[in-house]
PDB file of C-alpha atoms in Angstrom:
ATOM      1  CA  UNK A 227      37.391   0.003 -50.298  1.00 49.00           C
ATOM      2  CA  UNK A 228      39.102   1.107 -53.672  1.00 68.00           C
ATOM      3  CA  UNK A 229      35.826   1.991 -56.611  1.00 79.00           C
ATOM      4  CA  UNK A 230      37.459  -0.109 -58.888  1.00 82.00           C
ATOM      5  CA  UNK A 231      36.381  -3.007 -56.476  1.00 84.00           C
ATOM      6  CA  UNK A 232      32.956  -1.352 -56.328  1.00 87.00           C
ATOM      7  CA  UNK A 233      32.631  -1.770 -60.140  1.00 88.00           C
ATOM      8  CA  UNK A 234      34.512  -5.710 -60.190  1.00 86.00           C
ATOM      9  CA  UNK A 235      31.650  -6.698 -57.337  1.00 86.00           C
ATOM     10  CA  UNK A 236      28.816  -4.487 -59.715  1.00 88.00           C
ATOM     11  CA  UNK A 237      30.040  -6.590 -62.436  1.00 92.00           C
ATOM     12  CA  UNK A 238      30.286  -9.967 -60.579  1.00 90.00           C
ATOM     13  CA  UNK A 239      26.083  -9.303 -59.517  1.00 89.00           C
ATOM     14  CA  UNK A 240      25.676  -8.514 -63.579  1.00 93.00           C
ATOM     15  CA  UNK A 241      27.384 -11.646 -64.456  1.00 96.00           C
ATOM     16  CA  UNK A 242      25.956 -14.271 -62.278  1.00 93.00           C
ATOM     17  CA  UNK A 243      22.135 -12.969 -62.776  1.00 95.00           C
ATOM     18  CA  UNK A 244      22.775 -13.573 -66.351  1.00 96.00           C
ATOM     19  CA  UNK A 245      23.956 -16.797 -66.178  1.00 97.00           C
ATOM     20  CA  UNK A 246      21.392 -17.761 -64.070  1.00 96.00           C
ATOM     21  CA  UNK A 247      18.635 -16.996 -66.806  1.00 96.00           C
ATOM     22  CA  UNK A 248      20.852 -18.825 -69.075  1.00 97.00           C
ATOM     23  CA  UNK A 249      20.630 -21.767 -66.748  1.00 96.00           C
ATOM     24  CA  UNK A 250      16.968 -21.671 -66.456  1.00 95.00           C
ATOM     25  CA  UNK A 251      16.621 -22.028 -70.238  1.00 94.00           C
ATOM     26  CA  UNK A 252      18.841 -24.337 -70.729  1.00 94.00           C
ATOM     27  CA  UNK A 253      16.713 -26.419 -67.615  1.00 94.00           C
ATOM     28  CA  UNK A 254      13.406 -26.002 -68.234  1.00 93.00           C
ATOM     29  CA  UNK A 255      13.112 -24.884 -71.888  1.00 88.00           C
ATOM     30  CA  UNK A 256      15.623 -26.599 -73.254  1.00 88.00           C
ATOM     31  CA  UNK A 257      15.625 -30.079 -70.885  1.00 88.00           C
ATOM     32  CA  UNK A 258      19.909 -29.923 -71.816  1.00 90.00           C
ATOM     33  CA  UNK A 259      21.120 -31.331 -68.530  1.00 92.00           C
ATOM     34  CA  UNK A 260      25.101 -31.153 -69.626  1.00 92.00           C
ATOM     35  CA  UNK A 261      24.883 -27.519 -70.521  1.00 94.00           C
ATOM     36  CA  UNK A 262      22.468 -26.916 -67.783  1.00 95.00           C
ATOM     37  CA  UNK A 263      25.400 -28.103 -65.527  1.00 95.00           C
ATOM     38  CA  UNK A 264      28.181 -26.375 -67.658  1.00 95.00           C
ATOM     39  CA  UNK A 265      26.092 -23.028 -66.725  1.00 96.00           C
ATOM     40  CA  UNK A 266      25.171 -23.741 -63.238  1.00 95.00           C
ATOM     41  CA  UNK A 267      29.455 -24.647 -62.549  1.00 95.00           C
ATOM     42  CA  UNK A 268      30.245 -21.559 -64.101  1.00 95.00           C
ATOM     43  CA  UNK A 269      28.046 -19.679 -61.595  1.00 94.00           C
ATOM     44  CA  UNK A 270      29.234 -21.028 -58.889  1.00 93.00           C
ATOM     45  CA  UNK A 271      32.866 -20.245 -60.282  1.00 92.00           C
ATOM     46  CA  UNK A 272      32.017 -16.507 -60.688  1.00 90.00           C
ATOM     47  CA  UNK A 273      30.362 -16.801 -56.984  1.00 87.00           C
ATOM     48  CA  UNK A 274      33.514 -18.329 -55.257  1.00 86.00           C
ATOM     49  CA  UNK A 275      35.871 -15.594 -57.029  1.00 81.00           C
ATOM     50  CA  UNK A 276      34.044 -12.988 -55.424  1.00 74.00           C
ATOM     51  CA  UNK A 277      33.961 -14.727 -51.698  1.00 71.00           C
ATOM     52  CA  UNK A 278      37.639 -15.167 -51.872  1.00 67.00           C
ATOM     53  CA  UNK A 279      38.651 -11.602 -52.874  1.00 62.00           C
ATOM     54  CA  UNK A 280      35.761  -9.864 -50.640  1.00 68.00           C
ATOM     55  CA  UNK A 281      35.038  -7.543 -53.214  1.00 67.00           C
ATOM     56  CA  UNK A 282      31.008  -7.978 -51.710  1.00 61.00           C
ATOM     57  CA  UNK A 283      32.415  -5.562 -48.894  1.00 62.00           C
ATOM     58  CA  UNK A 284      32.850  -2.845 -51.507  1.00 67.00           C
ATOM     59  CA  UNK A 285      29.112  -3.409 -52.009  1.00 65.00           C
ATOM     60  CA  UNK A 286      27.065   0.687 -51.394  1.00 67.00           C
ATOM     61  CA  UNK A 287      23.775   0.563 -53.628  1.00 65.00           C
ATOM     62  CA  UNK A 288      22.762   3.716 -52.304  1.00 65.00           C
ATOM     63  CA  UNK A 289      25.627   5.825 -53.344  1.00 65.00           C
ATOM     64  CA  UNK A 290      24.828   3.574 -57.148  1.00 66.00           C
ATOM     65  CA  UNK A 291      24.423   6.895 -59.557  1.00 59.00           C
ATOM     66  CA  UNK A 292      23.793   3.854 -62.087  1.00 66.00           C
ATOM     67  CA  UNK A 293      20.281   2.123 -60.220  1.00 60.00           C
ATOM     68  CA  UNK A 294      17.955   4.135 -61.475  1.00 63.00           C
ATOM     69  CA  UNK A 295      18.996   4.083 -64.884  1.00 61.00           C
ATOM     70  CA  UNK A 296      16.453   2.166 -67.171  1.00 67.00           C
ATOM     71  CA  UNK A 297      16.691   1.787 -70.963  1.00 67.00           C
ATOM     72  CA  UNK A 298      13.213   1.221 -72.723  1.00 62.00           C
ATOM     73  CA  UNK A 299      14.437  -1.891 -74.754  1.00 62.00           C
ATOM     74  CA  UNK A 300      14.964  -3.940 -71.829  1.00 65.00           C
ATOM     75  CA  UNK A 301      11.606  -3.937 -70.802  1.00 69.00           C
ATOM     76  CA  UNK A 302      10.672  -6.262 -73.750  1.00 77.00           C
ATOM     77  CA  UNK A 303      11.847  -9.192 -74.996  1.00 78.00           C
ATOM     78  CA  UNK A 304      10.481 -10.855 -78.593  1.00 69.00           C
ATOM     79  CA  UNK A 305      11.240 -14.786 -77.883  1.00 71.00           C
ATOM     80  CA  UNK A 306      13.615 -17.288 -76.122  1.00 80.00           C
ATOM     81  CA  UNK A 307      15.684 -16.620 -78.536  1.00 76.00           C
ATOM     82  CA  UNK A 308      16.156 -12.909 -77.891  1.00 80.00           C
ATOM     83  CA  UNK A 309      16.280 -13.636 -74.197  1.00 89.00           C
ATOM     84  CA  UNK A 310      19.307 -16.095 -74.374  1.00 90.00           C
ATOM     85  CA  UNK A 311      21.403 -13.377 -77.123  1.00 85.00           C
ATOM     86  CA  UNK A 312      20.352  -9.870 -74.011  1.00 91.00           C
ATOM     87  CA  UNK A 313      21.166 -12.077 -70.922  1.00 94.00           C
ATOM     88  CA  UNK A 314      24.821 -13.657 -72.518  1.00 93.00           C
ATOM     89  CA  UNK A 315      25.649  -9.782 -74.090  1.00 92.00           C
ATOM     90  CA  UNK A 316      24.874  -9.054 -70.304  1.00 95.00           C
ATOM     91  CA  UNK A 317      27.116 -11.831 -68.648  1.00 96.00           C
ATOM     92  CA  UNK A 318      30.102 -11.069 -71.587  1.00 94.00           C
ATOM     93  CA  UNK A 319      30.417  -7.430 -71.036  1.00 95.00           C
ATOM     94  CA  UNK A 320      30.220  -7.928 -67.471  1.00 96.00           C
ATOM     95  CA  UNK A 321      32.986 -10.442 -67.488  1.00 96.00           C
ATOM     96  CA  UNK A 322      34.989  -7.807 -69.632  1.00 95.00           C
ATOM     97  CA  UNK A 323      34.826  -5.294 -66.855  1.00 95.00           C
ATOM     98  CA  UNK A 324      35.855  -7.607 -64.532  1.00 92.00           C
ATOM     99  CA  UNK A 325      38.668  -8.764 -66.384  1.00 93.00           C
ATOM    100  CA  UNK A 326      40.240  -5.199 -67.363  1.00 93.00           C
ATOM    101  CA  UNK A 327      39.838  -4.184 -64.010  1.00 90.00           C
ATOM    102  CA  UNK A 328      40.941  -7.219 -62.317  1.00 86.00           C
ATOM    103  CA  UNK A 329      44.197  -6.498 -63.631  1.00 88.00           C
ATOM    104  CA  UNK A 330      44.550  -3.904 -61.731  1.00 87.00           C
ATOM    105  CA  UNK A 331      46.021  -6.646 -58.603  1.00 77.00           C
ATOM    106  CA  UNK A 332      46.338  -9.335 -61.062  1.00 76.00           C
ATOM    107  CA  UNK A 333      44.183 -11.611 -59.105  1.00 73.00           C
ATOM    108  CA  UNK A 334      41.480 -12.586 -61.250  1.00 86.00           C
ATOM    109  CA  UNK A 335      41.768 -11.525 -64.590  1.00 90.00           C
ATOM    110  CA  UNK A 336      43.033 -14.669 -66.368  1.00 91.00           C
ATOM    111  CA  UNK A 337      40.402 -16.748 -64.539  1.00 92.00           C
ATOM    112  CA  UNK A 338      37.853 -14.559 -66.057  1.00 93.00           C
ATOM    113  CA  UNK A 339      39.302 -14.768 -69.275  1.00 92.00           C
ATOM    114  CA  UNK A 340      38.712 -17.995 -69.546  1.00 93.00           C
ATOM    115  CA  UNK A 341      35.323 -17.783 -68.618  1.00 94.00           C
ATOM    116  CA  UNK A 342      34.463 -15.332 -70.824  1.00 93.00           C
ATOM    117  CA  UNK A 343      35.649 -17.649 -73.755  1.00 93.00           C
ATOM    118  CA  UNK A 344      33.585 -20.497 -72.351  1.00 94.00           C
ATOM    119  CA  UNK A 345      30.821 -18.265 -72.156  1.00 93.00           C
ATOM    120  CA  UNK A 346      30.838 -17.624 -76.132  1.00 89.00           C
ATOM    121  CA  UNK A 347      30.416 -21.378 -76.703  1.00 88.00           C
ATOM    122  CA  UNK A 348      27.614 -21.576 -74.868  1.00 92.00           C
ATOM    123  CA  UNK A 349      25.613 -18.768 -76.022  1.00 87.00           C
ATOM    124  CA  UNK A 350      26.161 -20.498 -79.779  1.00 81.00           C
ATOM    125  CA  UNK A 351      24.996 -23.409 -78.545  1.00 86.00           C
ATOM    126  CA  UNK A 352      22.029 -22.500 -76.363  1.00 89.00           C
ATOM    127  CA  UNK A 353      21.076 -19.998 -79.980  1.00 79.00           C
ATOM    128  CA  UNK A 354      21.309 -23.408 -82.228  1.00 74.00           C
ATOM    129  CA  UNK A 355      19.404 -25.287 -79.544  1.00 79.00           C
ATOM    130  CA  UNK A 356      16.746 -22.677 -79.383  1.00 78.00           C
ATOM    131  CA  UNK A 357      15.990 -22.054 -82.915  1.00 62.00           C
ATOM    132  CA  UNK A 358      17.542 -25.458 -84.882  1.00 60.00           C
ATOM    133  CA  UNK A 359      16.601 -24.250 -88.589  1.00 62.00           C
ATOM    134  CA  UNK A 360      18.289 -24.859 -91.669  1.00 66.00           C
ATOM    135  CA  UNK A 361      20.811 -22.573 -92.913  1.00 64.00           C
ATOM    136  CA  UNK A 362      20.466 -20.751 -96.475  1.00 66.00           C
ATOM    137  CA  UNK A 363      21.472 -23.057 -99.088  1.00 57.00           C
ATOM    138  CA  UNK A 364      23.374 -25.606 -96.096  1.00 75.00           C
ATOM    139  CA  UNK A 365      26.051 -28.227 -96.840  1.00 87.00           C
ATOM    140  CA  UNK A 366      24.278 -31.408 -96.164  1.00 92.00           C
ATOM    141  CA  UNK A 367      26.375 -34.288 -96.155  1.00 95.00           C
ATOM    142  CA  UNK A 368      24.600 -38.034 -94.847  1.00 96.00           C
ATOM    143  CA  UNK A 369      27.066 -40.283 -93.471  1.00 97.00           C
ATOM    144  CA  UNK A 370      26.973 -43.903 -93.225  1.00 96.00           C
ATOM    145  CA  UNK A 371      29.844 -46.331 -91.015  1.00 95.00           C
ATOM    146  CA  UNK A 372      29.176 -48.976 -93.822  1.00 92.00           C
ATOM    147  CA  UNK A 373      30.319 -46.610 -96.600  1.00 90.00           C
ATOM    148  CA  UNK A 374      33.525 -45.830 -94.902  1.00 86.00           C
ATOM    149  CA  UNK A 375      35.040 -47.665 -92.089  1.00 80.00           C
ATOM    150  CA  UNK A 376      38.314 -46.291 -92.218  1.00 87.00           C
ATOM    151  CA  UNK A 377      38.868 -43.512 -90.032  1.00 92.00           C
ATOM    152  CA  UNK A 378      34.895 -42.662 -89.851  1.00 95.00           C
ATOM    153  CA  UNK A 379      35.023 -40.127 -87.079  1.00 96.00           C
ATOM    154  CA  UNK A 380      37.834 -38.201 -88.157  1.00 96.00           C
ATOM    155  CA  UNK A 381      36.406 -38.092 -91.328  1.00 95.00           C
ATOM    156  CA  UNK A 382      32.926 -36.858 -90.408  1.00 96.00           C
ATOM    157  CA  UNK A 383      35.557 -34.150 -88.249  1.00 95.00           C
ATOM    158  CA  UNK A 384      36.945 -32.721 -91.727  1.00 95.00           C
ATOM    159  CA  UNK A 385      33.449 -32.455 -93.054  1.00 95.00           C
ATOM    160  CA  UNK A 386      32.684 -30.253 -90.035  1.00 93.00           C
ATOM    161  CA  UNK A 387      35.916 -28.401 -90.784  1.00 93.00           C
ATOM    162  CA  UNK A 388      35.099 -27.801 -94.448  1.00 94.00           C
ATOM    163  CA  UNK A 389      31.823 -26.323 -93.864  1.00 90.00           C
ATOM    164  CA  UNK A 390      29.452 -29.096 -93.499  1.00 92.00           C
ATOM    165  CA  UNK A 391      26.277 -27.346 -91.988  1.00 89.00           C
ATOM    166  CA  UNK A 392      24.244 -30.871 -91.632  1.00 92.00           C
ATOM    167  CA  UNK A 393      25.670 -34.075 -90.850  1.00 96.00           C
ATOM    168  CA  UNK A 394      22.934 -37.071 -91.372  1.00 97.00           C
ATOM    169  CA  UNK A 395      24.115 -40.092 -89.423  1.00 97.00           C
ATOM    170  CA  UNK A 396      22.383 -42.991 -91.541  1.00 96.00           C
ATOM    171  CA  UNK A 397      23.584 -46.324 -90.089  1.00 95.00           C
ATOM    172  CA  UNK A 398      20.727 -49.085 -90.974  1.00 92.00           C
ATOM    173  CA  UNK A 399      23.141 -52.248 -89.614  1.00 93.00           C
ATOM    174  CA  UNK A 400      24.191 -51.047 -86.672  1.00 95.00           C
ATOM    175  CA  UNK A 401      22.683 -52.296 -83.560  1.00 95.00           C
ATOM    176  CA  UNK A 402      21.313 -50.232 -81.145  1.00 96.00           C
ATOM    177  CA  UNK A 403      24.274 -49.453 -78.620  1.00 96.00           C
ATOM    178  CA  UNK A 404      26.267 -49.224 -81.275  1.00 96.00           C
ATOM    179  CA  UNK A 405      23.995 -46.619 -83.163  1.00 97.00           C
ATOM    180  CA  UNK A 406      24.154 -44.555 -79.724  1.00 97.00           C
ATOM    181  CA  UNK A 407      27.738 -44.819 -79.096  1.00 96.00           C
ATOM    182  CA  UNK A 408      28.715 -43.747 -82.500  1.00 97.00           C
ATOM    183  CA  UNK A 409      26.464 -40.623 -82.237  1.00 96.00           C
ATOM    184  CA  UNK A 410      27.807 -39.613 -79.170  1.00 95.00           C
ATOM    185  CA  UNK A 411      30.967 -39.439 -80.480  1.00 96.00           C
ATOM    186  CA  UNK A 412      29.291 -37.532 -83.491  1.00 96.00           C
ATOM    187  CA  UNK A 413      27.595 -35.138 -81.513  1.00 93.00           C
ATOM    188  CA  UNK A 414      30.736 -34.166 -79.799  1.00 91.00           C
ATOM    189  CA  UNK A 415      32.541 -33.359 -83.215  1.00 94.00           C
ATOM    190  CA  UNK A 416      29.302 -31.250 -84.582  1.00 90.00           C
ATOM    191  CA  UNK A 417      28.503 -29.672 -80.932  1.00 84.00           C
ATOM    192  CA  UNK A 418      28.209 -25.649 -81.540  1.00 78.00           C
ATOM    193  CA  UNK A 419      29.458 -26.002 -85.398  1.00 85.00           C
ATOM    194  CA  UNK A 420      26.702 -27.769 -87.465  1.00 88.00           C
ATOM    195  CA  UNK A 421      23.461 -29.427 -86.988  1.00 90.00           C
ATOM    196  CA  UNK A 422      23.223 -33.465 -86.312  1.00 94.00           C
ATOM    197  CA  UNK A 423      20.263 -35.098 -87.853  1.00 96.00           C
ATOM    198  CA  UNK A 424      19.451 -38.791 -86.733  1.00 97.00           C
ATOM    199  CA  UNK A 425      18.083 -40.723 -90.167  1.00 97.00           C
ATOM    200  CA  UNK A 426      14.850 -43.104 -89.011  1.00 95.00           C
ATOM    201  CA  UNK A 427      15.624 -43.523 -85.710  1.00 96.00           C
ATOM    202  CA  UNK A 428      13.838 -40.639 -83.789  1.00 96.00           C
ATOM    203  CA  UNK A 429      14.562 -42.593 -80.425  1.00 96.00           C
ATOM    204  CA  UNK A 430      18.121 -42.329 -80.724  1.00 97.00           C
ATOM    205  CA  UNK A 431      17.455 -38.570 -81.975  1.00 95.00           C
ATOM    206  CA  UNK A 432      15.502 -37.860 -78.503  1.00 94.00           C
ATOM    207  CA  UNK A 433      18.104 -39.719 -76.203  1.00 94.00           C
ATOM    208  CA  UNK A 434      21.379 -38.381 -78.411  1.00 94.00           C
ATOM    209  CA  UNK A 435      19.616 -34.887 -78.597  1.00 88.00           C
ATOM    210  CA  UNK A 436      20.204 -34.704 -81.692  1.00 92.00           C
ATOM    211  CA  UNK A 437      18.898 -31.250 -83.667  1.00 89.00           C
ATOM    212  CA  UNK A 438      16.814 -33.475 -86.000  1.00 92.00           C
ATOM    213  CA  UNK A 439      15.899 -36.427 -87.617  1.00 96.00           C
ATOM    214  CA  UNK A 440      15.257 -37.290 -91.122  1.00 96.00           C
ATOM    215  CA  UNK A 441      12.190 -39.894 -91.770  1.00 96.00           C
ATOM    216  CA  UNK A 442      11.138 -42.184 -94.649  1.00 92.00           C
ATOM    217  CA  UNK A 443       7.665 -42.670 -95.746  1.00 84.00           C
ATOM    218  CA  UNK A 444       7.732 -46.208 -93.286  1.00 88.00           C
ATOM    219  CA  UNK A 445       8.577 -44.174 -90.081  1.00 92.00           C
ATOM    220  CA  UNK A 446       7.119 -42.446 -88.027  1.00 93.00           C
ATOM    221  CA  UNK A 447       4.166 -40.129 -89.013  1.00 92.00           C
ATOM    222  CA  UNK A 448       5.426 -36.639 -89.095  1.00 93.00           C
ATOM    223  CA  UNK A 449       2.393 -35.536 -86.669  1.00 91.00           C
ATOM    224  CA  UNK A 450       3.453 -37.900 -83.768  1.00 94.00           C
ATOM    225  CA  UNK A 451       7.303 -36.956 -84.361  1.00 93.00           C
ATOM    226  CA  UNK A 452       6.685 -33.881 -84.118  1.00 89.00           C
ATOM    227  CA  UNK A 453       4.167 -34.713 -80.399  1.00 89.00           C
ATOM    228  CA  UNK A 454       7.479 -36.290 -79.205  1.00 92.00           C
ATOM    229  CA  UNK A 455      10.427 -34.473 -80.647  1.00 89.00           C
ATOM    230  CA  UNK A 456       9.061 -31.107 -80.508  1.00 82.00           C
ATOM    231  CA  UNK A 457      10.781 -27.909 -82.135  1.00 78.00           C
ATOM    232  CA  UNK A 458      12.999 -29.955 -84.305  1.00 86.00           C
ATOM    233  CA  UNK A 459      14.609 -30.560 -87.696  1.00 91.00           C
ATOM    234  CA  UNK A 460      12.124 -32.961 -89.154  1.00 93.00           C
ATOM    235  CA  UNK A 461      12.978 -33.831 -92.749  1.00 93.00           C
ATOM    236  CA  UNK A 462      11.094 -36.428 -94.946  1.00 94.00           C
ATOM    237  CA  UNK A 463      12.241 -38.578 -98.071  1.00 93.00           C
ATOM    238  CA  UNK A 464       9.764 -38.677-100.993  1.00 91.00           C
ATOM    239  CA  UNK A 465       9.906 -41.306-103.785  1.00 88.00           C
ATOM    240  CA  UNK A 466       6.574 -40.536-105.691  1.00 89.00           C
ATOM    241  CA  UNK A 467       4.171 -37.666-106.477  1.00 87.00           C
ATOM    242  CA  UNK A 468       1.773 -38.920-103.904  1.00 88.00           C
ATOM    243  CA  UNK A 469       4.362 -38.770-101.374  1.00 86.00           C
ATOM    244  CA  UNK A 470       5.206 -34.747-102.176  1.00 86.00           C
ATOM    245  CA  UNK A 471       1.590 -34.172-102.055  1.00 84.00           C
ATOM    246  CA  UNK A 472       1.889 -35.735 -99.034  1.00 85.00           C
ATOM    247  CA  UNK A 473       4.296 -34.081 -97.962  1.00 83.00           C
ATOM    248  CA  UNK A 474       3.827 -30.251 -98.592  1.00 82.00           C
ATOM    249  CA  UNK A 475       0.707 -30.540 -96.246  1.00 86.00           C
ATOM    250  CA  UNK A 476       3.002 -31.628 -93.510  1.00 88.00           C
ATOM    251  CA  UNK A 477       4.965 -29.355 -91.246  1.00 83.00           C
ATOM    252  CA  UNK A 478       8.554 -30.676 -92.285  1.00 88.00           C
ATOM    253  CA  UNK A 479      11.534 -28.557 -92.371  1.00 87.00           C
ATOM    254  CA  UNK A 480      12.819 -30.335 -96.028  1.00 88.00           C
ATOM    255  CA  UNK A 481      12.098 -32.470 -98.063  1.00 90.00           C
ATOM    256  CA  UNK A 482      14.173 -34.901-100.271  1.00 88.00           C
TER     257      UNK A 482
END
């Protein structure tokens, strides 16, 4: 077998052990099953490239200069956070080898291309998921159906465009389905671009998975929210000096 197939099947090992830590966050950290999917599809792509082209035949550890080659950084990692940000580097600079040098025969490289691409969106997403904070002086923008019915969704889409960072879905007369349908459709405009805040309703937040919700002094306490929507944006409205006294004990992320 030709070395550059050596280094496309090295590559190939790289690539899918990555994702595969990616998956598991996204699984059991994260409880994401559609990105948990998107991962574990993409996997399984990279896995039934390499059947079909045989490169695992070029496979000779023991001749591997490379194995027993350690750096002293990768034997630590700080948080999730720092785990999902070494593991996709891994899986997109493995994909790059395997690209260039798929080019060689032209029978892979586009189809990694792709993937490589695919792969950037979801290390931004799994990164946002991780760690949803505010950004530095954000673009917060609430949004209400009742305060614009006319072309609502594509409207909340050029707020994304413009730099919205936080989109507040506040929708008081909407029924329940309807609530949920609407920020579905929300969520996929947002997705990997800004956070999505849910305003009272931290049900819909948990089943919309939503990256926050915003509560008034009626909801929810902050201290169960935070029991059932754990590692979230949780904002609070306050109306009176009692309430920011209140509030500044609490562990919100805001407060308005």
């Amino acid at each position: 077998m030709n070395n550059y197939q050596r280094i496309i099947d090295a590559n190939f090992n790289r690539a899918r052990e990555g994702l595969r830590v990616l998956e598991e966050v996204a699984r059991f950290l994260l409880n994401k099953k559609g990105i948990t999917k998107e991962i574990k599809e993409m996997r399984h792509k990279l896995y039934s490239l390499l059947e079909e082209n045989s490169y695992i035949f070029s496979r000779n550890i023991k001749a591997d200069v490379g194995v027993s080659l350690t750096i002293k950084e990768e034997s630590k990692r700080e948080d999730y956070l720092s785990i999902v940000q070494a593991n996709a580097q891994r899986v997109s600079e493995a994909l790059r080898v395997i690209e260039e040098f798929g080019k060689l025969n032209g029978e892979i490289s586009e189809q990694i291309k792709t993937l490589r691409f695919q792969l950037y969106e979801i290390e931004k997403e799994l990164s946002l998921l991780i760690l949803p904070s505010l950004p530095d002086y954000p673009l917060y923008i609430i949004v209400d159906p009742e305060a614009r019915k006319k072309d609502f969704l594509s409207f909340v889409d050029e707020l994304v465009k413009n730099g919205a960072k936080i989109i507040q879905l506040r929708a008081k007369n909407l029924r329940d389905r309807e609530f949920y349908s609407l920020g579905k459709r929300i969520k996929s405009i947002t997705r990997g671009k800004c956070c999505f805040i849910i305003n009272d309703r931290i049900d819909l937040a948990i089943s919309l998975e939503a990256d926050g919700v915003h509560l008034g002094r009626d909801d929810l306490p902050v201290k169960e929210a935070e029991k059932i929507f754990p590692g979230k944006i949780i904002g609070i409205s306050c109306h009176t000096e009692n309430d920011l006294s209140i509030a500044k004990n609490e562990n919100v992320s805001y407060i308005s």
